Amino acid sequence: MGASFSSCVCDEDGNPLRPRLGDIPESCVALVLMCLDPPDICKLARLNRAFRDASLADFIWESKLPLNYKFIVERALKDASVAELGKRDIYARLCRPSLFDNGTKEIWLDKRTGGVCLTISSQALRITGIDDRRYWSRISTEESRFHTVAYLQQIWWLEVEGDVDFQFPPGRYNVFFRLQLGRSSKRLGRRVCKTEDIHGWDIKPVKFQLTTSDGQHAVSQSHLDNPGHWVLYHAGNFVSKDPNGLMKIKFSLTQIDCTHTKGGLCLDSVYICNSDVKNEV
């Protein structure tokens, strides 16, 4: 039946016409695009006008946005005009990192998965001894999203705590501390790392803890290593089930064995991301 139908679609000379991509109904194209990841949707939108028009459909991008995207817009962007945009433009805007809470936090959506990524600057953390220049100092650097990190010269009692209240879309989330042994800088246009202050991290591991307002708890330990490189140390996981409820996440980093000092550590931020997102920050 299909062969007899196709043979009756001919040009002026009676030759059968081959179907083209542009002949596919826009509604069918849109349904196909909805099953793809956003980067693939954008690539196919360049094929022809039918695919481009179909890629603008709000129901496609509504399915890619977090369930609580309106909360993210209100909390982080604080721009009422964003809510008036089409869903594709809202998605694109949320994929661009946005600072909030006086520049101490930054949020964005992963372009591929639409997963929420949130970073919390060291300036928003409670660091024991941070005001004593014998122990800690704030240094400027281009290697941080926040352009500043906390640097530990030497201390006996290491304790860093922080928390955040946020509406996390349903899913599983990872929490990391972004740390580096050594103090990096630029010299004659080249990156160099001062490692003279590094000591004490091979004796006892650092303890990471994570708790949530709904009773979840995680503990992990790790020896800090790999001097001169930024490393994401995994503090734990949590699961969010209610997209409309605020969840309080508390996290900490401690090494409180006072039998030895430790130093030469850069503390950049805490990184929270959906488990489907690659760990890049």
Coordinates of C-alpha atoms in Angstrom, one line a residue:
M1 CA 0.0 0.0 0.0
G2 CA 2.9 2.4 0.8
A3 CA 4.5 1.7 -2.5
S4 CA 1.4 2.4 -4.5
F5 CA 0.8 5.6 -2.6
S6 CA 4.3 6.9 -3.2
S7 CA 4.2 6.1 -6.9
C8 CA 1.2 8.5 -7.4
V9 CA 3.1 11.5 -6.0
C10 CA 4.9 12.6 -9.2
D11 CA 6.4 15.7 -10.7
E12 CA 5.2 17.3 -14.1
D13 CA 7.2 14.6 -16.0
G14 CA 5.6 11.8 -14.2
N15 CA 8.7 11.0 -12.1
P16 CA 8.0 9.9 -8.5
L17 CA 9.0 12.6 -5.9
R18 CA 11.1 11.6 -3.0
P19 CA 9.8 12.9 0.4
R20 CA 11.9 15.6 2.0
L21 CA 12.5 16.6 5.6
G22 CA 10.5 19.8 5.0
D23 CA 7.5 17.6 4.2
I24 CA 7.2 16.3 7.8
P25 CA 4.5 18.1 9.7
E26 CA 5.8 20.6 12.3
S27 CA 3.8 19.0 15.1
C28 CA 5.5 15.6 14.4
V29 CA 8.9 17.2 14.3
A30 CA 8.2 18.9 17.7
L31 CA 7.2 15.5 19.2
V32 CA 10.5 14.0 18.0
L33 CA 12.6 17.0 19.3
M34 CA 11.0 16.7 22.8
C35 CA 12.7 13.3 23.2
L36 CA 16.2 14.7 22.5
D37 CA 18.7 16.6 24.7
P38 CA 18.7 20.4 24.4
P39 CA 22.1 20.5 22.4
D40 CA 20.7 18.0 19.9
I41 CA 17.5 20.1 19.5
C42 CA 19.5 23.2 18.7
K43 CA 21.6 21.3 16.2
L44 CA 18.5 19.9 14.4
A45 CA 16.9 23.4 14.4
R46 CA 19.5 24.4 11.9
L47 CA 18.4 21.8 9.3
N48 CA 15.5 23.8 7.8
R49 CA 12.6 26.1 8.6
A50 CA 10.3 23.3 9.7
F51 CA 12.7 22.1 12.3
R52 CA 13.6 25.6 13.4
D53 CA 9.9 26.6 13.9
A54 CA 9.2 23.3 15.7
S55 CA 12.1 23.8 18.1
L56 CA 10.5 27.0 19.4
A57 CA 7.5 25.1 20.8
D58 CA 7.0 25.9 24.5
F59 CA 6.0 22.4 25.4
I60 CA 9.4 21.1 24.3
W61 CA 11.3 23.3 26.6
E62 CA 8.8 23.1 29.4
S63 CA 9.8 19.4 29.6
K64 CA 13.5 20.4 29.9
L65 CA 13.1 23.0 32.6
P66 CA 13.2 22.1 36.3
L67 CA 9.8 21.8 37.8
N68 CA 10.5 24.8 40.0
Y69 CA 12.2 27.0 37.4
K70 CA 10.0 29.9 38.5
F71 CA 11.5 29.8 42.0
I72 CA 15.0 29.8 40.4
V73 CA 14.1 32.8 38.3
E74 CA 12.7 34.7 41.3
R75 CA 15.5 33.8 43.7
A76 CA 18.6 34.1 41.4
L77 CA 17.7 36.3 38.5
K78 CA 15.3 38.7 40.2
D79 CA 14.2 39.9 36.7
A80 CA 10.4 39.9 36.1
S81 CA 10.9 40.2 32.4
V82 CA 12.4 36.7 32.2
A83 CA 9.1 35.2 33.1
E84 CA 7.6 36.8 29.9
L85 CA 10.0 35.1 27.6
G86 CA 9.4 31.9 25.7
K87 CA 10.4 28.6 27.4
R88 CA 13.4 28.1 25.1
D89 CA 14.7 31.6 26.0
I90 CA 14.1 31.0 29.7
Y91 CA 16.1 27.7 29.4
A92 CA 18.9 29.5 27.6
R93 CA 19.0 32.3 30.3
L94 CA 19.1 29.8 33.2
C95 CA 22.0 28.0 31.6
R96 CA 24.1 31.1 32.0
P97 CA 25.6 31.3 35.5
S98 CA 23.9 33.9 37.7
L99 CA 25.3 35.3 41.0
F100 CA 22.9 35.9 43.9
D101 CA 23.0 36.5 47.7
N102 CA 25.4 39.4 47.4
G103 CA 27.6 37.5 44.9
T104 CA 28.4 34.7 47.3
K105 CA 26.4 32.0 45.4
E106 CA 26.1 31.2 41.7
I107 CA 23.5 29.0 40.0
W108 CA 23.0 27.6 36.5
L109 CA 21.4 24.8 34.6
D110 CA 23.5 22.1 32.9
K111 CA 23.0 22.6 29.1
R112 CA 22.7 18.9 28.4
T113 CA 20.5 17.7 31.2
G114 CA 18.8 20.8 32.6
G115 CA 20.2 19.7 36.1
V116 CA 20.7 22.4 38.7
C117 CA 24.2 23.4 39.6
L118 CA 24.9 25.6 42.6
T119 CA 28.2 26.9 44.0
I120 CA 28.8 28.6 47.3
S121 CA 31.8 30.8 47.7
S122 CA 34.3 30.5 50.6
Q123 CA 33.1 34.0 51.6
A124 CA 29.7 32.5 52.6
L125 CA 31.3 29.7 54.8
R126 CA 32.1 29.9 58.5
I127 CA 35.8 29.3 58.8
T128 CA 37.4 29.0 62.3
G129 CA 40.2 31.6 62.6
I130 CA 39.4 33.3 59.2
D131 CA 40.0 36.8 60.7
D132 CA 43.4 35.9 62.2
R133 CA 46.0 36.6 59.5
R134 CA 48.4 34.2 61.3
Y135 CA 46.2 31.4 59.9
W136 CA 44.1 32.4 57.0
S137 CA 44.1 35.1 54.3
R138 CA 41.9 36.0 51.3
I139 CA 43.7 35.9 48.0
S140 CA 42.5 37.1 44.6
T141 CA 42.7 34.6 41.7
E142 CA 41.2 34.0 38.3
E143 CA 40.9 30.3 39.1
S144 CA 37.7 30.8 41.1
R145 CA 34.2 31.7 39.8
F146 CA 34.2 34.2 42.7
H147 CA 37.7 35.6 42.0
T148 CA 38.8 35.0 45.6
V149 CA 39.7 32.0 47.7
A150 CA 40.6 31.4 51.4
Y151 CA 44.2 30.3 51.9
L152 CA 45.4 28.5 55.0
Q153 CA 49.0 29.1 56.0
Q154 CA 49.0 26.9 59.1
I155 CA 46.5 25.8 61.8
W156 CA 46.0 23.2 64.5
W157 CA 42.2 23.1 64.4
L158 CA 40.6 23.1 60.9
E159 CA 36.9 23.6 60.8
V160 CA 34.7 24.9 57.9
E161 CA 30.9 24.9 58.0
G162 CA 28.2 26.2 55.7
D163 CA 24.5 25.8 54.8
V164 CA 22.1 26.8 52.1
D165 CA 18.2 26.9 52.0
F166 CA 17.0 26.1 48.5
Q167 CA 14.2 24.5 46.5
F168 CA 16.0 21.6 44.7
P169 CA 14.1 19.9 41.9
P170 CA 13.4 16.2 42.5
G171 CA 16.5 14.1 42.0
R172 CA 19.8 12.9 43.6
Y173 CA 22.5 15.5 44.3
N174 CA 26.2 15.4 45.0
V175 CA 28.0 17.8 47.3
F176 CA 31.7 18.6 46.9
F177 CA 34.3 20.9 48.4
R178 CA 36.6 22.4 45.8
L179 CA 40.1 22.5 47.3
Q180 CA 43.7 22.8 46.2
L181 CA 47.0 22.1 48.0
G182 CA 49.4 24.9 47.3
R183 CA 48.9 28.5 46.3
S184 CA 48.9 29.2 42.6
S185 CA 49.7 32.4 40.8
K186 CA 50.9 33.8 37.5
R187 CA 54.6 34.6 36.9
L188 CA 55.7 35.8 33.5
G189 CA 52.4 34.7 32.1
R190 CA 52.8 31.1 33.4
R191 CA 50.9 29.4 36.2
V192 CA 53.1 28.5 39.1
C193 CA 52.1 26.9 42.4
K194 CA 53.8 27.6 45.8
T195 CA 54.0 24.4 47.7
E196 CA 56.3 25.3 50.6
D197 CA 53.4 25.6 53.1
I198 CA 51.9 22.2 52.4
H199 CA 52.1 19.9 55.4
G200 CA 50.1 17.7 57.7
W201 CA 47.6 16.3 55.2
D202 CA 49.2 12.9 54.9
I203 CA 48.9 12.2 58.7
K204 CA 45.2 12.1 59.2
P205 CA 42.3 12.3 56.7
V206 CA 39.9 15.3 56.4
K207 CA 36.3 14.6 57.5
F208 CA 33.4 15.8 55.4
Q209 CA 29.8 15.8 56.7
L210 CA 26.5 16.5 55.1
T211 CA 23.0 16.8 56.7
T212 CA 19.6 17.9 55.4
S213 CA 16.5 19.3 57.1
D214 CA 14.6 16.1 56.3
G215 CA 17.0 13.9 58.2
Q216 CA 19.5 12.7 55.6
H217 CA 23.1 12.4 56.7
A218 CA 26.4 11.5 55.1
V219 CA 30.0 11.3 56.3
S220 CA 33.2 10.7 54.3
Q221 CA 36.9 11.0 54.8
S222 CA 39.7 11.7 52.5
H223 CA 43.5 12.4 52.5
L224 CA 44.1 15.6 50.6
D225 CA 46.6 15.2 47.8
N226 CA 47.5 16.2 44.2
P227 CA 49.3 19.5 45.0
G228 CA 48.8 22.3 42.4
H229 CA 45.5 21.0 41.1
W230 CA 42.0 21.8 42.1
V231 CA 40.1 18.7 43.3
L232 CA 36.5 18.1 44.0
Y233 CA 36.3 16.2 47.3
H234 CA 33.0 14.4 47.7
A235 CA 31.2 15.2 50.9
G236 CA 28.1 13.2 50.3
N237 CA 24.7 12.8 48.5
F238 CA 21.2 13.8 49.2
V239 CA 17.8 13.2 47.5
S240 CA 15.2 15.9 46.9
K241 CA 11.6 14.8 46.5
D242 CA 9.5 18.0 46.9
P243 CA 10.1 20.6 44.2
N244 CA 8.1 23.3 46.1
G245 CA 9.6 22.9 49.6
L246 CA 12.7 24.6 50.9
M247 CA 15.4 22.1 52.0
K248 CA 18.2 23.2 54.3
I249 CA 21.6 21.6 53.5
K250 CA 24.4 21.8 56.0
F251 CA 27.9 20.7 55.2
S252 CA 31.3 20.8 56.9
L253 CA 35.0 20.1 56.5
T254 CA 37.1 19.3 59.6
Q255 CA 40.5 18.1 60.7
I256 CA 40.6 18.7 64.4
D257 CA 43.4 16.4 65.5
C258 CA 45.5 18.9 67.4
T259 CA 48.6 16.6 67.6
H260 CA 49.9 18.3 64.4
T261 CA 49.5 21.4 62.3
K262 CA 48.4 21.5 58.7
G263 CA 48.7 24.2 56.1
G264 CA 49.1 25.2 52.4
L265 CA 45.4 24.7 51.5
C266 CA 43.3 26.8 49.2
L267 CA 39.5 26.7 49.8
D268 CA 37.4 27.9 46.9
S269 CA 33.8 26.8 47.2
V270 CA 31.2 24.2 47.8
Y271 CA 29.6 22.7 44.7
I272 CA 26.2 21.1 44.6
C273 CA 24.9 19.5 41.4
N274 CA 22.4 17.0 40.2
S275 CA 24.0 13.5 39.9
D276 CA 23.4 13.5 36.1
V277 CA 25.7 16.4 35.7
K278 CA 29.4 15.9 35.0
N279 CA 31.6 17.1 37.9
E280 CA 33.1 20.2 36.3
V281 CA 33.3 23.5 38.1

